[in-house]
mmCIF file of C-alpha atoms and ligand atoms in Angstrom:
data_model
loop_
_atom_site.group_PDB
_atom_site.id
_atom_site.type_symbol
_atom_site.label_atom_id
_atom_site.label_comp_id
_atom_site.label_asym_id
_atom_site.label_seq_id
_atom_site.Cartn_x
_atom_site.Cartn_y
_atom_site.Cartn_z
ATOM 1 C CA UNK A 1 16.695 -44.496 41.627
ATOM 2 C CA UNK A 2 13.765 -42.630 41.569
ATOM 3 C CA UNK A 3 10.934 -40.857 39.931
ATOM 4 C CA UNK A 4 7.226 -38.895 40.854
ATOM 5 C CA UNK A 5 5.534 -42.183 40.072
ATOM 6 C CA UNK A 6 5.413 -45.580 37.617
ATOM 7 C CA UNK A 7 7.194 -43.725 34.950
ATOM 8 C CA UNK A 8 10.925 -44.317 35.925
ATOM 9 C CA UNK A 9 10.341 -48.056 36.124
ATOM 10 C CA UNK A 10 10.426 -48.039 32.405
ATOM 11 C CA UNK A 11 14.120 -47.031 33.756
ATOM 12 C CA UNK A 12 14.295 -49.497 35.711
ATOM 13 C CA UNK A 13 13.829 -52.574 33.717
ATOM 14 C CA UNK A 14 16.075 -51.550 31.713
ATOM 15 C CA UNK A 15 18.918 -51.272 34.716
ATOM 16 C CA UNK A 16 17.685 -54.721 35.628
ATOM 17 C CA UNK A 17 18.345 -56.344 32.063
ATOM 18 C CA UNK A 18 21.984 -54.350 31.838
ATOM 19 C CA UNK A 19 22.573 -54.791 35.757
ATOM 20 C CA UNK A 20 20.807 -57.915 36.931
ATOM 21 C CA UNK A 21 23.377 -58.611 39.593
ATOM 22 C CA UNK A 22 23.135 -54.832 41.271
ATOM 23 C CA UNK A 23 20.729 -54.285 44.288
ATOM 24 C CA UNK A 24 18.098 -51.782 43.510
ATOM 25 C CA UNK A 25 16.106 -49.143 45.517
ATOM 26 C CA UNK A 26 12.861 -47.843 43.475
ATOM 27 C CA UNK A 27 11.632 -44.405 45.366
ATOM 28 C CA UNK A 28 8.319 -43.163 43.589
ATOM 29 C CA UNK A 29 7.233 -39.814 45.336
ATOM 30 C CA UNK A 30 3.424 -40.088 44.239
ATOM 31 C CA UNK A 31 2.611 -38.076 46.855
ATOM 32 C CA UNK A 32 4.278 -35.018 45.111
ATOM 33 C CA UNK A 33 3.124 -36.239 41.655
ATOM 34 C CA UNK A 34 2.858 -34.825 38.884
ATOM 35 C CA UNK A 35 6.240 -33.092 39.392
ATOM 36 C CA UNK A 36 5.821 -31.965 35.629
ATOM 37 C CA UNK A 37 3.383 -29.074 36.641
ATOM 38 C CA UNK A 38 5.370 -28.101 40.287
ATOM 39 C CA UNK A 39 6.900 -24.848 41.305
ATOM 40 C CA UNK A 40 10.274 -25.660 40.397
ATOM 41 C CA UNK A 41 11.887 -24.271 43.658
ATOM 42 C CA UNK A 42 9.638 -26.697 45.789
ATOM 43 C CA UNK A 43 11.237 -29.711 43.321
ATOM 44 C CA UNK A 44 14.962 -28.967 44.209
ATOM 45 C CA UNK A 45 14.418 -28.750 47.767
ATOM 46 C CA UNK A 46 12.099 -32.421 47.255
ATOM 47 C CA UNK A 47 14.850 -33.650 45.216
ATOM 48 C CA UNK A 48 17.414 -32.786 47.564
ATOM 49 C CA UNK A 49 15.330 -34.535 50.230
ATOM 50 C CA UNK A 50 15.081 -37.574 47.995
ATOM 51 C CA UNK A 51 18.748 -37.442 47.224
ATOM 52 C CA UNK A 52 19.779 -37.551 51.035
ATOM 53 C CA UNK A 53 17.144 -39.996 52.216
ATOM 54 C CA UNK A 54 18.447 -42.614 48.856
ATOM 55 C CA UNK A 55 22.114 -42.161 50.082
ATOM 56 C CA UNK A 56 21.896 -42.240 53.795
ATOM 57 C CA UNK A 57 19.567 -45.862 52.430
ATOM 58 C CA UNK A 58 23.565 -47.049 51.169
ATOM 59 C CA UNK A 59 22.743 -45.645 47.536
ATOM 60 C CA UNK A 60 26.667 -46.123 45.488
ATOM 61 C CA UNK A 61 24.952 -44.854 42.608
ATOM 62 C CA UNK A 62 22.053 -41.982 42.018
ATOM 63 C CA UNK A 63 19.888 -42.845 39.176
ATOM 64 C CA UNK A 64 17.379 -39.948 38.424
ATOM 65 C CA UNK A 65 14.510 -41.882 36.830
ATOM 66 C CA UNK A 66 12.303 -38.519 35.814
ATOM 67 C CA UNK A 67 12.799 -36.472 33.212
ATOM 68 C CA UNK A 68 11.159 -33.420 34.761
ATOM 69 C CA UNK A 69 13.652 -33.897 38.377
ATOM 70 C CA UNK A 70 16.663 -34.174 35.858
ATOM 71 C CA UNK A 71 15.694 -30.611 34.283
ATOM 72 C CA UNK A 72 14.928 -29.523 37.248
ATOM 73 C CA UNK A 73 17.179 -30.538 39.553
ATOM 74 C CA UNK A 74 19.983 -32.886 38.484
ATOM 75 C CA UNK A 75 22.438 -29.865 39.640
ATOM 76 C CA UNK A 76 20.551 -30.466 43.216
ATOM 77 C CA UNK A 77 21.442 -34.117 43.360
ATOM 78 C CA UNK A 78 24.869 -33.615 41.907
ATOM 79 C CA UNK A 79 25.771 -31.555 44.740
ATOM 80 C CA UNK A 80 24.298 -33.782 47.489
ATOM 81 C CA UNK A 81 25.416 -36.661 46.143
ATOM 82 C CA UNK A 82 29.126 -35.029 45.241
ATOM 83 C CA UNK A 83 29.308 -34.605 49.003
ATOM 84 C CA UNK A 84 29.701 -38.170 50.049
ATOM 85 C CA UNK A 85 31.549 -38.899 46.472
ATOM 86 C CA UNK A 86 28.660 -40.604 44.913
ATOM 87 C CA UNK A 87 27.803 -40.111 40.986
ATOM 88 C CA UNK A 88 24.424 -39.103 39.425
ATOM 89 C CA UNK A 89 23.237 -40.655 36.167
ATOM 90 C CA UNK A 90 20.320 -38.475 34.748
ATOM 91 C CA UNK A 91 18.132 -39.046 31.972
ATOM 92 C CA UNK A 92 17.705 -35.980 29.472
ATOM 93 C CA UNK A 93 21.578 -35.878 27.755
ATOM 94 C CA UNK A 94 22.081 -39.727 27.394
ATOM 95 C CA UNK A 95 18.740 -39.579 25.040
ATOM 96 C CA UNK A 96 20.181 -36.139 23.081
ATOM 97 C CA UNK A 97 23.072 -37.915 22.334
ATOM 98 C CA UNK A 98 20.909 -40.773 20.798
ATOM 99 C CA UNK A 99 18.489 -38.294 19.016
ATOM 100 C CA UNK A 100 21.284 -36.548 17.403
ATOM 101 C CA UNK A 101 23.314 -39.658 16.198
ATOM 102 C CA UNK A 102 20.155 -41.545 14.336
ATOM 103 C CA UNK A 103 18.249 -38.445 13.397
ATOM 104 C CA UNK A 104 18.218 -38.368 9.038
ATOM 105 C CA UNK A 105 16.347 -35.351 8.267
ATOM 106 C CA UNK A 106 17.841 -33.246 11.290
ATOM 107 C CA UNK A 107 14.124 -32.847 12.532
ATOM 108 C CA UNK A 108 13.841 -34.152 16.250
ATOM 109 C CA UNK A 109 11.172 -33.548 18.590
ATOM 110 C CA UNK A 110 10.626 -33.373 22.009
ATOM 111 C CA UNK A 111 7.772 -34.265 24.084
ATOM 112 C CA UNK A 112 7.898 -33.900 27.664
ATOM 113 C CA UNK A 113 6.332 -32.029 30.948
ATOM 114 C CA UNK A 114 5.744 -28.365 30.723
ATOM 115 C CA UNK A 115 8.221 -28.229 33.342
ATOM 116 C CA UNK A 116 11.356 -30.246 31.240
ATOM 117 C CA UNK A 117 10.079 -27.799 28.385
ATOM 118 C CA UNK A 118 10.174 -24.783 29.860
ATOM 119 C CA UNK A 119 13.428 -25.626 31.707
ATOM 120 C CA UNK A 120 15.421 -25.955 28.156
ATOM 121 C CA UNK A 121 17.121 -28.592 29.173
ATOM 122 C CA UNK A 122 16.521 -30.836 26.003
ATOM 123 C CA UNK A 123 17.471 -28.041 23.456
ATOM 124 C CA UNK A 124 20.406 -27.251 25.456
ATOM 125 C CA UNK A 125 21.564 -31.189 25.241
ATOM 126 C CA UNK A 126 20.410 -31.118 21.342
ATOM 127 C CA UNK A 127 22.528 -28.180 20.668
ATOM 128 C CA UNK A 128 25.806 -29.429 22.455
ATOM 129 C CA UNK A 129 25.733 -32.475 20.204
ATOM 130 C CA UNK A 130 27.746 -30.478 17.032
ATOM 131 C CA UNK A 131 24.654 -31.072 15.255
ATOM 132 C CA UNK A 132 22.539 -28.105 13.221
ATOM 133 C CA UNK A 133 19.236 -29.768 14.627
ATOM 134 C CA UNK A 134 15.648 -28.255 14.295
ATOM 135 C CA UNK A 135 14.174 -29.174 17.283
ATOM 136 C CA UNK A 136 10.326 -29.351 18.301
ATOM 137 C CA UNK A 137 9.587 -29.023 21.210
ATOM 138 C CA UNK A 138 5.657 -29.820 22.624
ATOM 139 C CA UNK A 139 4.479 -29.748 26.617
ATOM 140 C CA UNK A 140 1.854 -32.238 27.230
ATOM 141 C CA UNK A 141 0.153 -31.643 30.547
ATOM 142 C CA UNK A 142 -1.654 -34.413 31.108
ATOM 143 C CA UNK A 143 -0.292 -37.268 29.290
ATOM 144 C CA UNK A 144 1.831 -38.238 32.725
ATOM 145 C CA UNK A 145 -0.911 -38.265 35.031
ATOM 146 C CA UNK A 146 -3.384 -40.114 32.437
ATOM 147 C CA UNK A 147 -0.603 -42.807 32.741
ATOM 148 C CA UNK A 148 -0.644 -42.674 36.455
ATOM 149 C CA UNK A 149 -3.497 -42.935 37.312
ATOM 150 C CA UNK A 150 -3.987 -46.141 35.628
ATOM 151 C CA UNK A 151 -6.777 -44.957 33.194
ATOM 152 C CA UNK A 152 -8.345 -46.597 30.354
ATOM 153 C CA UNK A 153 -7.702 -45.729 26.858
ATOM 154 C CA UNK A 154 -10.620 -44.020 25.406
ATOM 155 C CA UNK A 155 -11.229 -41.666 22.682
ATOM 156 C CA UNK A 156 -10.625 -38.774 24.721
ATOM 157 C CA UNK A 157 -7.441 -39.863 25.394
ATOM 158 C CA UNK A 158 -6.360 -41.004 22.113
ATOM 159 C CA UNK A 159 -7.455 -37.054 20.520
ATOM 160 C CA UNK A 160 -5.535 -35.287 23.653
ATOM 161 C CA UNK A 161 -2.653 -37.567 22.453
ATOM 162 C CA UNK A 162 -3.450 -36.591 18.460
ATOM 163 C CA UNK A 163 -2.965 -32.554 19.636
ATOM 164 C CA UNK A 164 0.251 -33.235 21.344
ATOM 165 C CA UNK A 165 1.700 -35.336 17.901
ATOM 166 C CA UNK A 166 0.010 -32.182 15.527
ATOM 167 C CA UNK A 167 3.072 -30.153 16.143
ATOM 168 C CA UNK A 168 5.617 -32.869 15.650
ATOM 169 C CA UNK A 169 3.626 -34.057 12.345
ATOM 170 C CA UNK A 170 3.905 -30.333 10.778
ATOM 171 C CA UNK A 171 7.435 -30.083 12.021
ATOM 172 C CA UNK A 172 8.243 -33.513 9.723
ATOM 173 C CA UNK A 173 9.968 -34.793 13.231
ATOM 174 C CA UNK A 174 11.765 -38.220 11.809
ATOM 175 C CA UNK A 175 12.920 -38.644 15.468
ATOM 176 C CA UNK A 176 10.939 -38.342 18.761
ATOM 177 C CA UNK A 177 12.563 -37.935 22.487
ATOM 178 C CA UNK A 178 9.947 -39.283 24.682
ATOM 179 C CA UNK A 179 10.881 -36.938 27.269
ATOM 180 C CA UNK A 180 9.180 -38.159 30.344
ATOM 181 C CA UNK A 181 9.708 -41.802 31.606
ATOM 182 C CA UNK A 182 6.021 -42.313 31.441
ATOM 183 C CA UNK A 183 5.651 -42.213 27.973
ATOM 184 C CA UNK A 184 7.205 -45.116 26.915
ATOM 185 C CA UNK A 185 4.304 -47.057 28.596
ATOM 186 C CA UNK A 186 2.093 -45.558 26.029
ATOM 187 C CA UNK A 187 4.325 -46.153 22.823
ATOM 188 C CA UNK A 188 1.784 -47.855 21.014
ATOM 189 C CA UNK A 189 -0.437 -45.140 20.803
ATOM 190 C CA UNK A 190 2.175 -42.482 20.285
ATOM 191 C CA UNK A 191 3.095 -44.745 16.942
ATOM 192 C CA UNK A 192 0.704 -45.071 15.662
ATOM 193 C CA UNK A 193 -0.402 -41.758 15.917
ATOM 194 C CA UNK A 194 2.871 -40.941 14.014
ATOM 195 C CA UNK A 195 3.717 -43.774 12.134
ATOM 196 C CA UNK A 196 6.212 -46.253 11.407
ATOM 197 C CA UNK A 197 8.404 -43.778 10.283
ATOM 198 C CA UNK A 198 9.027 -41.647 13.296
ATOM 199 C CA UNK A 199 11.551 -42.803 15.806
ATOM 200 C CA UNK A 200 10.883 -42.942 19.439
ATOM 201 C CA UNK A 201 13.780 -42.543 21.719
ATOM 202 C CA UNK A 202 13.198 -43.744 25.175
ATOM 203 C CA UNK A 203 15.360 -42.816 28.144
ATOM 204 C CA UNK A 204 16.109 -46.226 29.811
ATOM 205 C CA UNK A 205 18.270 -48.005 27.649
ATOM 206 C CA UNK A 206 21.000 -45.343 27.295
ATOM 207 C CA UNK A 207 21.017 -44.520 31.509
ATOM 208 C CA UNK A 208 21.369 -48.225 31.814
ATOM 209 C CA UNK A 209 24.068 -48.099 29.674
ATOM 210 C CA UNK A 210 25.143 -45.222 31.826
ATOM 211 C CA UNK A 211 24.894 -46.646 34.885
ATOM 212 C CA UNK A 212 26.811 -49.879 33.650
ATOM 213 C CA UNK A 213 29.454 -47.466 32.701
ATOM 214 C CA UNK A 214 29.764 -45.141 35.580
ATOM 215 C CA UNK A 215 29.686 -48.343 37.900
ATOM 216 C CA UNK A 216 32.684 -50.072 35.764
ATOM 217 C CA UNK A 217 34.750 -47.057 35.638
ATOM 218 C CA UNK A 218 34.369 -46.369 39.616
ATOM 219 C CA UNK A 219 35.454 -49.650 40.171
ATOM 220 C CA UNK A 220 32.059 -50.379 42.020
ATOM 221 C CA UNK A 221 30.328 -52.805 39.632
ATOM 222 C CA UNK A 222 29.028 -56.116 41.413
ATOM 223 C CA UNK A 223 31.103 -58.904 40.331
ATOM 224 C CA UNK A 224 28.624 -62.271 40.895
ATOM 225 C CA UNK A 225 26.777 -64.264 39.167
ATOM 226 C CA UNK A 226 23.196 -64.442 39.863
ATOM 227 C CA UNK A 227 20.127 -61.459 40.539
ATOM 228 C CA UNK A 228 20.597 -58.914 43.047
ATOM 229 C CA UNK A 229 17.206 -57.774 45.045
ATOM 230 C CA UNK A 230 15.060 -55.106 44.404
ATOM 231 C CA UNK A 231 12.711 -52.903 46.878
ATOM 232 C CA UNK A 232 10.187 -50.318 46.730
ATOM 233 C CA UNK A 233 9.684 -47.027 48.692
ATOM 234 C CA UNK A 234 6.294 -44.623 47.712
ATOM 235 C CA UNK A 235 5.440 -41.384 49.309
ATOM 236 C CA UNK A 236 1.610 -42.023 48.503
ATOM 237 C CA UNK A 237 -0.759 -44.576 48.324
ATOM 238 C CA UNK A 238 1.103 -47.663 48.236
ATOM 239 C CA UNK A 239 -1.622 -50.369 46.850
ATOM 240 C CA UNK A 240 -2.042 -48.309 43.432
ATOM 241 C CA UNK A 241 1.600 -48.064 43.063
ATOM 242 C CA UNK A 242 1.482 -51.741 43.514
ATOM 243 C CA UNK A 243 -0.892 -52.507 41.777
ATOM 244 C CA UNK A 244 0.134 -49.975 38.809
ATOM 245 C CA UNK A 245 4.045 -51.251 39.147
ATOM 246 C CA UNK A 246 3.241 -54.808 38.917
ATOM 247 C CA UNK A 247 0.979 -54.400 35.180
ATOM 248 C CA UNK A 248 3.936 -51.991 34.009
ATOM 249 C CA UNK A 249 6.684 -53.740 35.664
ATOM 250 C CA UNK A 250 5.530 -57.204 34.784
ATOM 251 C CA UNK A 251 6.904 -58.295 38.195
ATOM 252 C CA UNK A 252 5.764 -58.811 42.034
ATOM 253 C CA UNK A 253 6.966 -55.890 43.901
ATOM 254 C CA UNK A 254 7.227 -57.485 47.101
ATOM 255 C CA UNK A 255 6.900 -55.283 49.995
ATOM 256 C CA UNK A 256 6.302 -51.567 49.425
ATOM 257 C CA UNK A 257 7.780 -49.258 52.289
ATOM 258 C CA UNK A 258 5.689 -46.222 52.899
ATOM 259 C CA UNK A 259 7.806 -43.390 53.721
ATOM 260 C CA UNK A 260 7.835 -39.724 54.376
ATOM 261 C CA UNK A 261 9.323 -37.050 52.960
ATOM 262 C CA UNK A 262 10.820 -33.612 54.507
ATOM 263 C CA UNK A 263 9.958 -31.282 52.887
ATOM 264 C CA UNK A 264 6.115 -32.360 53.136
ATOM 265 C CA UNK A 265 4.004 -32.906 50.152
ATOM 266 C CA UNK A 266 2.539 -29.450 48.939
ATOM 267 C CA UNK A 267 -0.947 -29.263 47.715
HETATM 268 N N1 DGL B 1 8.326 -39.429 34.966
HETATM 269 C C1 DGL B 1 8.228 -38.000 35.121
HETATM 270 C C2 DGL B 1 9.101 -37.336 34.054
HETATM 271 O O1 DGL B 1 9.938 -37.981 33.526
HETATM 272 C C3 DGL B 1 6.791 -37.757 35.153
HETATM 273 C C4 DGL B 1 6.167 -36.489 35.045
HETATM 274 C C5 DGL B 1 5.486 -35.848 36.216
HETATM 275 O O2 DGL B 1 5.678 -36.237 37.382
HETATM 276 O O3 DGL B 1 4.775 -34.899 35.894
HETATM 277 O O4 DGL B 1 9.026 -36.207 33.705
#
């Protein structure tokens, strides 16, 4: 599994309350973070990198914890991954599916990376769901790496986060993708901003759900009792992502790995 940072372990706990007794390999690339802003080109040939380094680790499944790498890329890790028969479970189309089915007014919004926006890969997923949806769809630029960097809420922060919901408010949005895995850390704020009323739809339930299926069907589900072990691999600095992990995690991380990746970071 993997993501640009902290976000995709909102994935992740949710894999580890479906899938307790699977073995899980975290890879956060903070050293390419934010991948929401990134020339896309330079993100498929990362992803690929990511893809091949998480399989040649023994990876029987490919969970892509990032919103941004799924619109991006998920084509990328299908094919690398498709080469040694392994399955991808992405996160954008499992929370379309959701949107669509519990949406009343029709209204659902998107917020995400300007990179999942301008990608279309949300309205694409809304549209194939049979559903005449008006869809909303707002970048926000720096919500990701407020969340990554580990910053306290302020004021500042809470008005950036008021521009972002503006849109969605006028739109009358009864339904909300959160379409970065970050953002679920901040769904407080984000709530209360828009109020009871508004559902948020994370990603991590429905690719756990995913991933419990895909596993099943391929016959490669674990079949023991008991927890299965967990590890960590960062591109970056590896005693904020421990440090950040653990808060958002609510977990030790045990030992973080500190590896490279080919193609090198870019500036
Ligand atoms: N978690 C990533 C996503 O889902 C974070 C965004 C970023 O790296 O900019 O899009």
């Amino acid at each position: 599994m993997f993501d640009s940072g902290v976000g995709g372990l909102t994935v992740l706990h949710e894999c580890l309350v479906s899938l307790p007794e699977e073995d899980f390999v975290y890879l956060g690339d903070t050293a390419m973070f934010p991948y929401g802003t990134r020339d896309p080109e330079q993100l498929r040939e990362r992803i690929r990198a990511i893809a091949t380094l998480l399989l040649d680790d023994g990876a029987k499944l490919l969970v892509i914890a990032c919103n941004t790498a799924t619109s991006i890329g998920v084509e990328v890790a299908r094919e690398v991954a498709g080469e040694r028969g392994v399955e991808v479970v992405p996160v954008v189309e499992p929370q379309a599916e959701i949107a669509a089915a519990i949406t009343d007014n029709a209204r659902v919004g998107v917020l995400a990376t300007p990179n999942t926006v301008e990608s279309g890969a949300y309205r694409r997923a809304l549209e194939g769901q049979g559903r005449a949806l008006e869809v909303t769809e707002v970048e926000a630029p720096d919500l990701a790496p407020f969340i990554q960097d580990g910053s306290h809420f302020d004021r500042g922060v809470v008005e950036m986060t008021r521009t972002y919901c503006a849109p969605l408010k006028r739109a009358e949005v009864d339904t909300l993708i959160l379409g970065c895995t970050h953002y679920p850390l901040v769904a407080p704020m984000l709530q209360r901003i828009l109020g009871r009323d508004v559902r948020l739809v994370s990603g991590g339930h429905a690719v756990a759900a995913a991933a419990q299926r895909t596993l099943v069907s391929a016959g490669l589900a674990r079949a023991v009792d008991g927890e299965g072990e967990y590890r960590f691999l960062c591109s970056g600095d590896v005693d904020s992502f421990r440090e950040l992990g653990t808060r958002f995690l609510q977990m030790p991380l045990g030992e973080i790995e500190r590896i490279e990746i080919v193609p090198a970071d870019y500036p």
